[in-house]
Amino acid sequence: MPYAFQAQSVVSVDGLAITTGTIPDARLSANLQDLADGSLTGSKVGAGINAANVTVGTLPASVIPSGAVVPVGTIIAYGGTTIPTGWELCDGRSLSTTGTYAALFTAIGSNWGSTGAGTFRLPDLRGRFPRGRDATAGNDPDAGSRTSLFANGSVADNVGSYQADELKSHQHSFNMNTQSVNQSGASAVSNANFNTGQTSFTGGSETRPKNAYVNYIIKY
């Protein structure tokens, strides 16, 4: 009889002795029932899940929601100087289409150029502003004349094409009063347009908005 009472509240059981379905939920605490049902309450986590208790390789990508993953090929403005793991600086370097950067090549192809078979280039955004592709919206009237910075890259209205700096066509005109003397000696005032030729230069070496430097990096 004493052993029967002890059996009702087992002190410890070898894990190998417990098989699927041999302990009903009614015999489990609420927290253990959560685990059995595939869910996990905050009380079982304790201080929470953090980098200290999640080790490398214990959380497969298949269980991470798609919204929590940064797509390969994503370009962001980064305020640091040391490029984080899993990212590369957008500096136009040539990379191999296989190995470490295979997924990046699958995402962006040779839109930004290549140096030949088996290679592709990173975007080169050093000193450049990214611009949204026109996609026939008409916001870039010169979309059709866009060129490739590197060989084998995209041109025209396609991702990866480049465009040189330019000022929109315009002109300046002004009127100047001139005075002449007629044969009778009387003066007459008339308006005349005239070309003064070249004026002195003013301004800097480029046309630009106010800006701040960042590093553009791309996910691989």
Short mmCIF file of C-alpha atoms in Angstrom, two decimals:
data_model
loop_
_atom_site.label_atom_id
_atom_site.label_comp_id
_atom_site.label_asym_id
_atom_site.label_seq_id
_atom_site.Cartn_x
_atom_site.Cartn_y
_atom_site.Cartn_z
CA MET A 1 0.00 0.00 0.00
CA PRO A 2 2.72 2.59 0.79
CA TYR A 3 4.13 2.10 -2.71
CA ALA A 4 0.69 2.75 -4.21
CA PHE A 5 0.58 6.18 -2.57
CA GLN A 6 4.10 6.90 -3.83
CA ALA A 7 3.11 5.89 -7.37
CA GLN A 8 0.40 8.57 -7.37
CA SER A 9 3.08 11.30 -6.98
CA VAL A 10 6.19 9.99 -8.69
CA VAL A 11 9.29 11.88 -7.61
CA SER A 12 11.19 11.39 -10.86
CA VAL A 13 10.80 9.32 -14.01
CA ASP A 14 13.42 8.50 -16.63
CA GLY A 15 12.56 10.42 -19.80
CA LEU A 16 13.01 7.25 -21.86
CA ALA A 17 10.18 5.66 -19.89
CA ILE A 18 7.65 8.28 -21.04
CA THR A 19 6.18 7.60 -24.46
CA THR A 20 3.76 9.68 -26.50
CA GLY A 21 0.35 9.85 -24.91
CA THR A 22 1.14 7.99 -21.71
CA ILE A 23 0.67 11.08 -19.48
CA PRO A 24 -2.71 12.84 -19.99
CA ASP A 25 -2.93 16.65 -19.90
CA ALA A 26 -4.88 16.39 -16.64
CA ARG A 27 -1.73 15.11 -14.96
CA LEU A 28 0.38 18.01 -16.24
CA SER A 29 0.65 21.52 -14.86
CA ALA A 30 -0.85 24.29 -16.97
CA ASN A 31 2.57 25.36 -18.24
CA LEU A 32 3.51 21.84 -19.27
CA GLN A 33 0.16 21.52 -21.03
CA ASP A 34 1.14 24.60 -23.05
CA LEU A 35 4.32 22.85 -24.13
CA ALA A 36 2.41 19.69 -25.00
CA ASP A 37 0.02 21.72 -27.17
CA GLY A 38 2.90 23.33 -29.04
CA SER A 39 2.52 26.76 -27.43
CA LEU A 40 4.75 28.58 -24.96
CA THR A 41 3.53 31.03 -22.33
CA GLY A 42 5.54 33.91 -20.93
CA SER A 43 5.73 32.26 -17.54
CA LYS A 44 7.70 29.35 -19.03
CA VAL A 45 10.12 31.68 -20.77
CA GLY A 46 10.94 33.49 -17.55
CA ALA A 47 13.16 36.49 -18.38
CA GLY A 48 12.41 36.06 -22.06
CA ILE A 49 14.10 34.75 -25.18
CA ASN A 50 17.27 36.65 -25.96
CA ALA A 51 20.65 36.27 -27.61
CA ALA A 52 22.04 34.64 -24.48
CA ASN A 53 19.72 31.63 -24.56
CA VAL A 54 19.25 31.24 -28.33
CA THR A 55 22.44 29.80 -29.76
CA VAL A 56 23.59 29.82 -33.36
CA GLY A 57 21.75 27.30 -35.48
CA THR A 58 19.02 26.43 -32.96
CA LEU A 59 16.33 28.48 -34.74
CA PRO A 60 15.92 27.42 -38.38
CA ALA A 61 14.86 29.98 -40.97
CA SER A 62 11.77 27.87 -41.74
CA VAL A 63 10.17 28.82 -38.41
CA ILE A 64 10.84 32.55 -38.73
CA PRO A 65 7.87 34.52 -40.18
CA SER A 66 8.61 35.92 -43.63
CA GLY A 67 7.89 39.44 -42.41
CA ALA A 68 10.79 39.22 -39.95
CA VAL A 69 13.38 38.42 -42.63
CA VAL A 70 15.17 41.14 -44.62
CA PRO A 71 15.02 40.08 -48.29
CA VAL A 72 18.36 39.44 -49.98
CA GLY A 73 19.16 42.38 -52.25
CA THR A 74 17.67 44.99 -49.89
CA ILE A 75 19.61 48.29 -49.91
CA ILE A 76 19.55 50.52 -46.83
CA ALA A 77 21.30 53.65 -45.62
CA TYR A 78 23.65 52.69 -42.78
CA GLY A 79 25.06 55.21 -40.31
CA GLY A 80 28.10 53.19 -39.24
CA THR A 81 31.50 52.61 -40.78
CA THR A 82 31.92 48.90 -39.97
CA ILE A 83 29.66 46.92 -42.31
CA PRO A 84 27.55 44.39 -40.34
CA THR A 85 27.70 40.65 -41.00
CA GLY A 86 25.47 39.58 -43.88
CA TRP A 87 25.74 42.91 -45.68
CA GLU A 88 28.15 44.42 -48.21
CA LEU A 89 29.03 48.01 -49.05
CA CYS A 90 27.50 49.25 -52.30
CA ASP A 91 30.85 50.07 -53.88
CA GLY A 92 30.59 48.41 -57.30
CA ARG A 93 32.92 45.49 -56.55
CA SER A 94 32.84 42.40 -58.73
CA LEU A 95 31.74 39.19 -56.95
CA SER A 96 31.38 35.53 -57.84
CA THR A 97 27.93 34.26 -58.80
CA THR A 98 28.53 31.12 -56.73
CA GLY A 99 29.42 30.49 -53.11
CA THR A 100 28.88 33.18 -50.50
CA TYR A 101 27.05 35.58 -52.79
CA ALA A 102 24.97 33.10 -54.80
CA ALA A 103 21.70 34.22 -53.20
CA LEU A 104 22.50 37.88 -53.89
CA PHE A 105 23.18 37.07 -57.54
CA THR A 106 19.82 35.28 -57.72
CA ALA A 107 18.17 38.42 -56.37
CA ILE A 108 19.85 41.18 -58.44
CA GLY A 109 21.51 39.31 -61.31
CA SER A 110 23.83 41.45 -63.40
CA ASN A 111 21.58 44.53 -63.27
CA TRP A 112 24.54 46.53 -62.04
CA GLY A 113 27.05 45.04 -64.47
CA SER A 114 29.62 42.24 -64.54
CA THR A 115 33.22 41.62 -65.46
CA GLY A 116 32.44 38.46 -67.40
CA ALA A 117 30.99 34.98 -67.01
CA GLY A 118 30.56 33.86 -63.41
CA THR A 119 30.68 37.39 -61.97
CA PHE A 120 28.31 40.21 -61.10
CA ARG A 121 28.76 43.68 -59.65
CA LEU A 122 27.43 45.30 -56.52
CA PRO A 123 25.62 48.62 -56.99
CA ASP A 124 27.99 51.57 -56.80
CA LEU A 125 26.20 54.21 -54.74
CA ARG A 126 29.27 56.08 -53.54
CA GLY A 127 28.45 59.78 -53.85
CA ARG A 128 25.15 58.99 -55.63
CA PHE A 129 21.49 59.35 -54.74
CA PRO A 130 19.25 56.31 -55.41
CA ARG A 131 16.18 57.08 -57.55
CA GLY A 132 12.99 55.08 -57.85
CA ARG A 133 12.57 53.40 -61.24
CA ASP A 134 10.23 55.44 -63.45
CA ALA A 135 8.32 52.38 -64.76
CA THR A 136 6.60 54.49 -67.46
CA ALA A 137 5.22 56.96 -64.87
CA GLY A 138 6.75 59.87 -66.77
CA ASN A 139 8.50 61.38 -63.75
CA ASP A 140 11.88 60.80 -65.38
CA PRO A 141 11.58 62.25 -68.90
CA ASP A 142 15.05 60.92 -69.75
CA ALA A 143 14.43 57.35 -68.56
CA GLY A 144 15.04 55.98 -72.04
CA SER A 145 18.55 57.44 -72.26
CA ARG A 146 19.83 56.07 -68.94
CA THR A 147 23.10 54.17 -69.26
CA SER A 148 25.11 51.47 -67.49
CA LEU A 149 27.97 52.53 -65.25
CA PHE A 150 29.67 49.15 -65.74
CA ALA A 151 29.78 46.77 -68.70
CA ASN A 152 26.83 44.40 -69.09
CA GLY A 153 24.63 46.39 -66.70
CA SER A 154 21.05 47.58 -67.15
CA VAL A 155 20.19 50.62 -69.26
CA ALA A 156 17.06 52.72 -69.92
CA ASP A 157 14.04 52.28 -67.61
CA ASN A 158 15.43 49.33 -65.63
CA VAL A 159 16.79 48.75 -62.14
CA GLY A 160 20.56 49.19 -62.14
CA SER A 161 20.79 51.93 -64.77
CA TYR A 162 22.60 55.17 -64.02
CA GLN A 163 22.15 58.81 -65.00
CA ALA A 164 24.64 61.67 -65.10
CA ASP A 165 24.00 65.00 -63.40
CA GLU A 166 22.23 67.69 -65.42
CA LEU A 167 20.49 71.06 -65.23
CA LYS A 168 17.06 71.38 -66.81
CA SER A 169 17.11 73.47 -69.99
CA HIS A 170 16.39 77.15 -69.31
CA GLN A 171 17.38 80.63 -70.44
CA HIS A 172 17.85 84.10 -68.98
CA SER A 173 16.89 87.28 -70.82
CA PHE A 174 16.73 90.97 -69.91
CA ASN A 175 16.06 94.34 -71.52
CA MET A 176 18.40 97.34 -71.48
CA ASN A 177 17.62 100.96 -72.34
CA THR A 178 19.96 102.49 -74.94
CA GLN A 179 20.17 106.11 -75.96
CA SER A 180 20.96 107.36 -79.44
CA VAL A 181 21.18 110.82 -81.05
CA ASN A 182 19.21 111.52 -84.26
CA GLN A 183 20.26 113.85 -87.07
CA SER A 184 18.57 116.85 -85.49
CA GLY A 185 20.58 116.41 -82.34
CA ALA A 186 17.63 115.33 -80.24
CA SER A 187 18.13 112.24 -78.12
CA ALA A 188 15.80 109.29 -78.39
CA VAL A 189 15.38 106.36 -76.01
CA SER A 190 14.68 102.92 -77.34
CA ASN A 191 14.58 99.41 -75.88
CA ALA A 192 16.88 96.83 -77.34
CA ASN A 193 17.67 93.23 -76.53
CA PHE A 194 21.29 92.29 -76.83
CA ASN A 195 23.61 89.39 -76.07
CA THR A 196 26.29 90.27 -73.54
CA GLY A 197 28.24 87.08 -74.18
CA GLN A 198 29.68 85.07 -71.32
CA THR A 199 29.39 86.28 -67.76
CA SER A 200 31.60 85.42 -64.84
CA PHE A 201 31.12 82.00 -63.22
CA THR A 202 29.34 81.70 -59.91
CA GLY A 203 28.51 78.73 -57.69
CA GLY A 204 30.29 75.48 -56.90
CA SER A 205 31.30 72.34 -58.74
CA GLU A 206 27.86 70.65 -58.78
CA THR A 207 24.14 71.22 -58.25
CA ARG A 208 22.96 69.43 -55.10
CA PRO A 209 20.48 69.56 -52.21
CA LYS A 210 21.57 69.72 -48.57
CA ASN A 211 22.78 66.24 -47.68
CA ALA A 212 24.57 64.03 -45.16
CA TYR A 213 26.87 61.10 -45.86
CA VAL A 214 25.79 57.52 -45.13
CA ASN A 215 27.01 54.12 -46.26
CA TYR A 216 24.61 52.34 -48.58
CA ILE A 217 24.76 48.61 -47.86
CA ILE A 218 23.09 45.62 -49.50
CA LYS A 219 21.88 42.39 -47.91
CA TYR A 220 23.42 39.17 -49.26
#
